[in-house]
Amino acid sequence: MATATVLKKGRKFDQVLEGARTVFMRDGFEGASVDDITREAGVSKATLYSYFPDKRLLFLEVARAECARQADAAIQTIDMTAAPREALTAAARRITSFITSDFGQRVYRICVAECDRFPDVGRAFYQSGPLVVRQRLADYLTAATARGQLAVDDIPLAADQFAELCKANLQARTLFGATPCAPAEVERTIVGAVDMFLARYAV
């Protein structure tokens, strides 16, 4: 079933969504069963299927809502008036927190796994999460450049560069199940990302 299906919403829609989020967070996409989700949500299978006739559709909606929540938190984290080191450090903490989280990894894996058959999955994930954060970061870089704190000619490229710096040594290790990233290693990546970015763009 195409993921572009218009979702029916009703009295128990949010209840189903929250139950599914709990199960997906705990068991992942493949491990999550409809029985577990209905039990967690406290609804019948008929109710669940009336909203989400396909498990992928349910996961997509959970992922979209979670990415939107993460993006909203990131937007609130970036203080548009803060000095570059302070603002970028806060943004880096939010980015690294998501990519090293269990849910962040699961969302990423399912988007990659299903992108050929269900391109809307990856597109929705990107538009509801990473793209929102990228735009907020670009807005900050524009403001800081206007204040004379940064010298950035290509704002979109610089925003992408910073996001990639925040993934160094973290995303690949978490996705491929290598050794867990200790807090000290995450902090090292954050500091390194900010230092390198400012070495290139700070005035």
Short mmCIF file of C-alpha atoms in Angstrom, two decimals:
data_model
loop_
_atom_site.label_atom_id
_atom_site.label_comp_id
_atom_site.label_asym_id
_atom_site.label_seq_id
_atom_site.Cartn_x
_atom_site.Cartn_y
_atom_site.Cartn_z
CA MET A 1 0.00 0.00 0.00
CA ALA A 2 1.41 3.40 -0.93
CA THR A 3 2.55 5.55 1.94
CA ALA A 4 0.85 8.54 0.35
CA THR A 5 -2.49 7.24 1.67
CA VAL A 6 -4.43 9.96 3.47
CA LEU A 7 -4.67 8.98 7.11
CA LYS A 8 -8.03 8.82 8.80
CA LYS A 9 -7.93 10.50 12.20
CA GLY A 10 -10.29 9.95 15.08
CA ARG A 11 -10.69 9.80 18.82
CA LYS A 12 -8.06 7.10 19.35
CA PHE A 13 -5.58 8.14 16.66
CA ASP A 14 -3.08 9.67 19.10
CA GLN A 15 -3.53 6.72 21.44
CA VAL A 16 -2.59 4.29 18.66
CA LEU A 17 0.35 6.47 17.65
CA GLU A 18 1.78 6.65 21.17
CA GLY A 19 1.40 2.91 21.66
CA ALA A 20 3.15 2.26 18.36
CA ARG A 21 5.95 4.67 19.25
CA THR A 22 6.60 2.79 22.49
CA VAL A 23 6.73 -0.59 20.73
CA PHE A 24 8.84 0.61 17.79
CA MET A 25 11.29 2.25 20.21
CA ARG A 26 11.55 -0.98 22.17
CA ASP A 27 11.47 -3.61 19.43
CA GLY A 28 12.33 -1.87 16.17
CA PHE A 29 10.29 -2.14 12.98
CA GLU A 30 10.69 -5.85 12.24
CA GLY A 31 10.30 -6.88 15.88
CA ALA A 32 7.12 -4.87 16.45
CA SER A 33 3.95 -6.93 16.10
CA VAL A 34 0.42 -5.66 15.62
CA ASP A 35 -0.59 -7.58 18.73
CA ASP A 36 2.05 -5.79 20.81
CA ILE A 37 1.03 -2.41 19.44
CA THR A 38 -2.69 -2.91 20.09
CA ARG A 39 -1.91 -4.15 23.59
CA GLU A 40 0.31 -1.17 24.34
CA ALA A 41 -2.18 1.28 22.87
CA GLY A 42 -5.18 -0.34 24.57
CA VAL A 43 -7.18 -0.63 21.35
CA SER A 44 -8.53 -3.42 19.18
CA LYS A 45 -6.96 -4.56 15.92
CA ALA A 46 -10.00 -3.23 14.10
CA THR A 47 -9.35 0.23 15.55
CA LEU A 48 -5.67 0.13 14.64
CA TYR A 49 -6.37 -1.02 11.08
CA SER A 50 -9.03 1.63 10.64
CA TYR A 51 -6.28 4.23 11.04
CA PHE A 52 -3.28 2.35 9.68
CA PRO A 53 -3.99 -0.53 7.29
CA ASP A 54 -0.25 -1.11 6.80
CA LYS A 55 2.51 -1.38 9.43
CA ARG A 56 4.90 0.65 7.30
CA LEU A 57 2.35 3.43 7.16
CA LEU A 58 2.14 3.36 10.94
CA PHE A 59 5.91 3.45 11.30
CA LEU A 60 6.14 6.33 8.84
CA GLU A 61 3.66 8.36 10.88
CA VAL A 62 5.49 7.55 14.12
CA ALA A 63 8.80 8.50 12.50
CA ARG A 64 7.36 11.71 11.06
CA ALA A 65 5.92 12.75 14.41
CA GLU A 66 9.15 11.91 16.25
CA CYS A 67 11.31 13.76 13.73
CA ALA A 68 9.02 16.76 13.96
CA ARG A 69 9.34 16.65 17.75
CA GLN A 70 13.13 16.46 17.50
CA ALA A 71 13.16 19.30 14.97
CA ASP A 72 10.99 21.46 17.22
CA ALA A 73 13.39 20.83 20.08
CA ALA A 74 16.34 21.73 17.86
CA ILE A 75 14.64 24.94 16.77
CA GLN A 76 14.13 25.91 20.40
CA THR A 77 17.74 25.00 21.20
CA ILE A 78 19.34 27.37 18.70
CA ASP A 79 19.37 30.89 20.12
CA MET A 80 19.45 33.19 17.10
CA THR A 81 21.17 35.93 19.12
CA ALA A 82 23.84 33.77 20.81
CA ALA A 83 27.54 33.89 19.98
CA PRO A 84 28.57 31.34 17.32
CA ARG A 85 30.35 28.92 19.66
CA GLU A 86 27.40 28.81 22.05
CA ALA A 87 24.76 28.42 19.35
CA LEU A 88 26.69 25.85 17.34
CA THR A 89 27.52 23.79 20.41
CA ALA A 90 23.83 23.65 21.34
CA ALA A 91 22.92 22.64 17.78
CA ALA A 92 25.64 19.97 17.75
CA ARG A 93 24.37 18.49 21.01
CA ARG A 94 20.88 18.15 19.55
CA ILE A 95 22.12 16.62 16.29
CA THR A 96 24.42 14.09 18.00
CA SER A 97 21.74 13.22 20.54
CA PHE A 98 19.35 12.20 17.77
CA ILE A 99 21.78 10.28 15.57
CA THR A 100 23.09 8.24 18.50
CA SER A 101 19.63 7.49 19.92
CA ASP A 102 18.02 4.08 19.38
CA PHE A 103 15.05 5.66 17.65
CA GLY A 104 17.23 7.82 15.40
CA GLN A 105 19.13 4.76 14.24
CA ARG A 106 15.97 2.73 13.63
CA VAL A 107 14.32 5.52 11.67
CA TYR A 108 17.44 5.90 9.53
CA ARG A 109 17.69 2.16 8.85
CA ILE A 110 14.06 1.75 7.84
CA CYS A 111 14.19 4.80 5.58
CA VAL A 112 17.23 3.40 3.79
CA ALA A 113 15.78 -0.13 3.62
CA GLU A 114 12.44 1.00 2.19
CA CYS A 115 13.52 3.97 0.06
CA ASP A 116 13.32 2.09 -3.27
CA ARG A 117 9.85 0.57 -2.79
CA PHE A 118 8.51 3.39 -0.59
CA PRO A 119 10.35 6.62 -1.46
CA ASP A 120 7.83 8.64 0.55
CA VAL A 121 9.24 7.12 3.74
CA GLY A 122 12.68 8.67 3.29
CA ARG A 123 11.26 11.89 1.86
CA ALA A 124 8.93 12.39 4.81
CA PHE A 125 11.72 11.62 7.27
CA TYR A 126 14.04 14.16 5.65
CA GLN A 127 11.44 16.90 5.32
CA SER A 128 10.08 16.58 8.85
CA GLY A 129 13.45 16.35 10.61
CA PRO A 130 16.84 17.03 9.00
CA LEU A 131 15.52 19.64 6.58
CA VAL A 132 13.89 21.64 9.38
CA VAL A 133 17.09 21.59 11.44
CA ARG A 134 19.15 22.51 8.36
CA GLN A 135 16.92 25.51 7.66
CA ARG A 136 17.07 26.69 11.27
CA LEU A 137 20.84 26.37 11.23
CA ALA A 138 20.99 28.28 7.93
CA ASP A 139 18.87 31.04 9.46
CA TYR A 140 21.33 31.31 12.35
CA LEU A 141 24.36 31.39 10.02
CA THR A 142 22.69 34.14 7.99
CA ALA A 143 22.04 36.21 11.14
CA ALA A 144 25.56 35.66 12.54
CA THR A 145 27.09 36.62 9.19
CA ALA A 146 24.99 39.79 9.08
CA ARG A 147 26.26 40.65 12.58
CA GLY A 148 29.85 40.21 11.41
CA GLN A 149 30.51 37.20 13.68
CA LEU A 150 30.86 34.75 10.79
CA ALA A 151 31.92 35.07 7.18
CA VAL A 152 29.83 32.56 5.24
CA ASP A 153 29.36 32.95 1.49
CA ASP A 154 27.39 29.77 0.79
CA ILE A 155 24.93 29.40 3.70
CA PRO A 156 23.23 26.15 2.59
CA LEU A 157 26.59 24.45 2.01
CA ALA A 158 27.93 25.60 5.38
CA ALA A 159 24.82 24.30 7.16
CA ASP A 160 25.28 20.90 5.51
CA GLN A 161 28.99 20.89 6.36
CA PHE A 162 28.28 21.50 10.03
CA ALA A 163 25.70 18.72 10.19
CA GLU A 164 28.19 16.31 8.61
CA LEU A 165 30.93 17.32 11.05
CA CYS A 166 28.57 16.41 13.88
CA LYS A 167 28.28 12.86 12.51
CA ALA A 168 32.02 12.18 12.39
CA ASN A 169 32.94 8.98 14.22
CA LEU A 170 29.39 8.62 15.54
CA GLN A 171 26.81 7.76 12.89
CA ALA A 172 28.70 4.96 11.17
CA ARG A 173 29.57 3.30 14.47
CA THR A 174 26.01 3.36 15.73
CA LEU A 175 24.46 2.22 12.45
CA PHE A 176 26.84 -0.70 11.97
CA GLY A 177 26.61 -1.84 15.56
CA ALA A 178 30.24 -1.13 16.42
CA THR A 179 31.35 -0.16 19.92
CA PRO A 180 28.88 2.21 21.64
CA CYS A 181 29.74 5.89 21.66
CA ALA A 182 30.68 6.92 25.17
CA PRO A 183 29.60 10.39 26.35
CA ALA A 184 33.23 11.55 26.26
CA GLU A 185 33.48 10.54 22.60
CA VAL A 186 30.28 12.36 21.72
CA GLU A 187 31.58 15.47 23.48
CA ARG A 188 34.87 15.15 21.60
CA THR A 189 32.98 15.08 18.31
CA ILE A 190 30.87 18.10 19.29
CA VAL A 191 33.89 20.18 20.28
CA GLY A 192 35.77 19.11 17.16
CA ALA A 193 32.85 19.98 14.88
CA VAL A 194 32.47 23.45 16.37
CA ASP A 195 36.22 24.12 16.38
CA MET A 196 36.65 23.07 12.76
CA PHE A 197 33.61 25.01 11.59
CA LEU A 198 34.75 28.19 13.35
CA ALA A 199 38.30 27.75 12.04
CA ARG A 200 36.83 28.06 8.55
CA TYR A 201 34.07 30.63 9.05
CA ALA A 202 34.70 32.69 12.19
CA VAL A 203 35.72 36.31 11.78
#
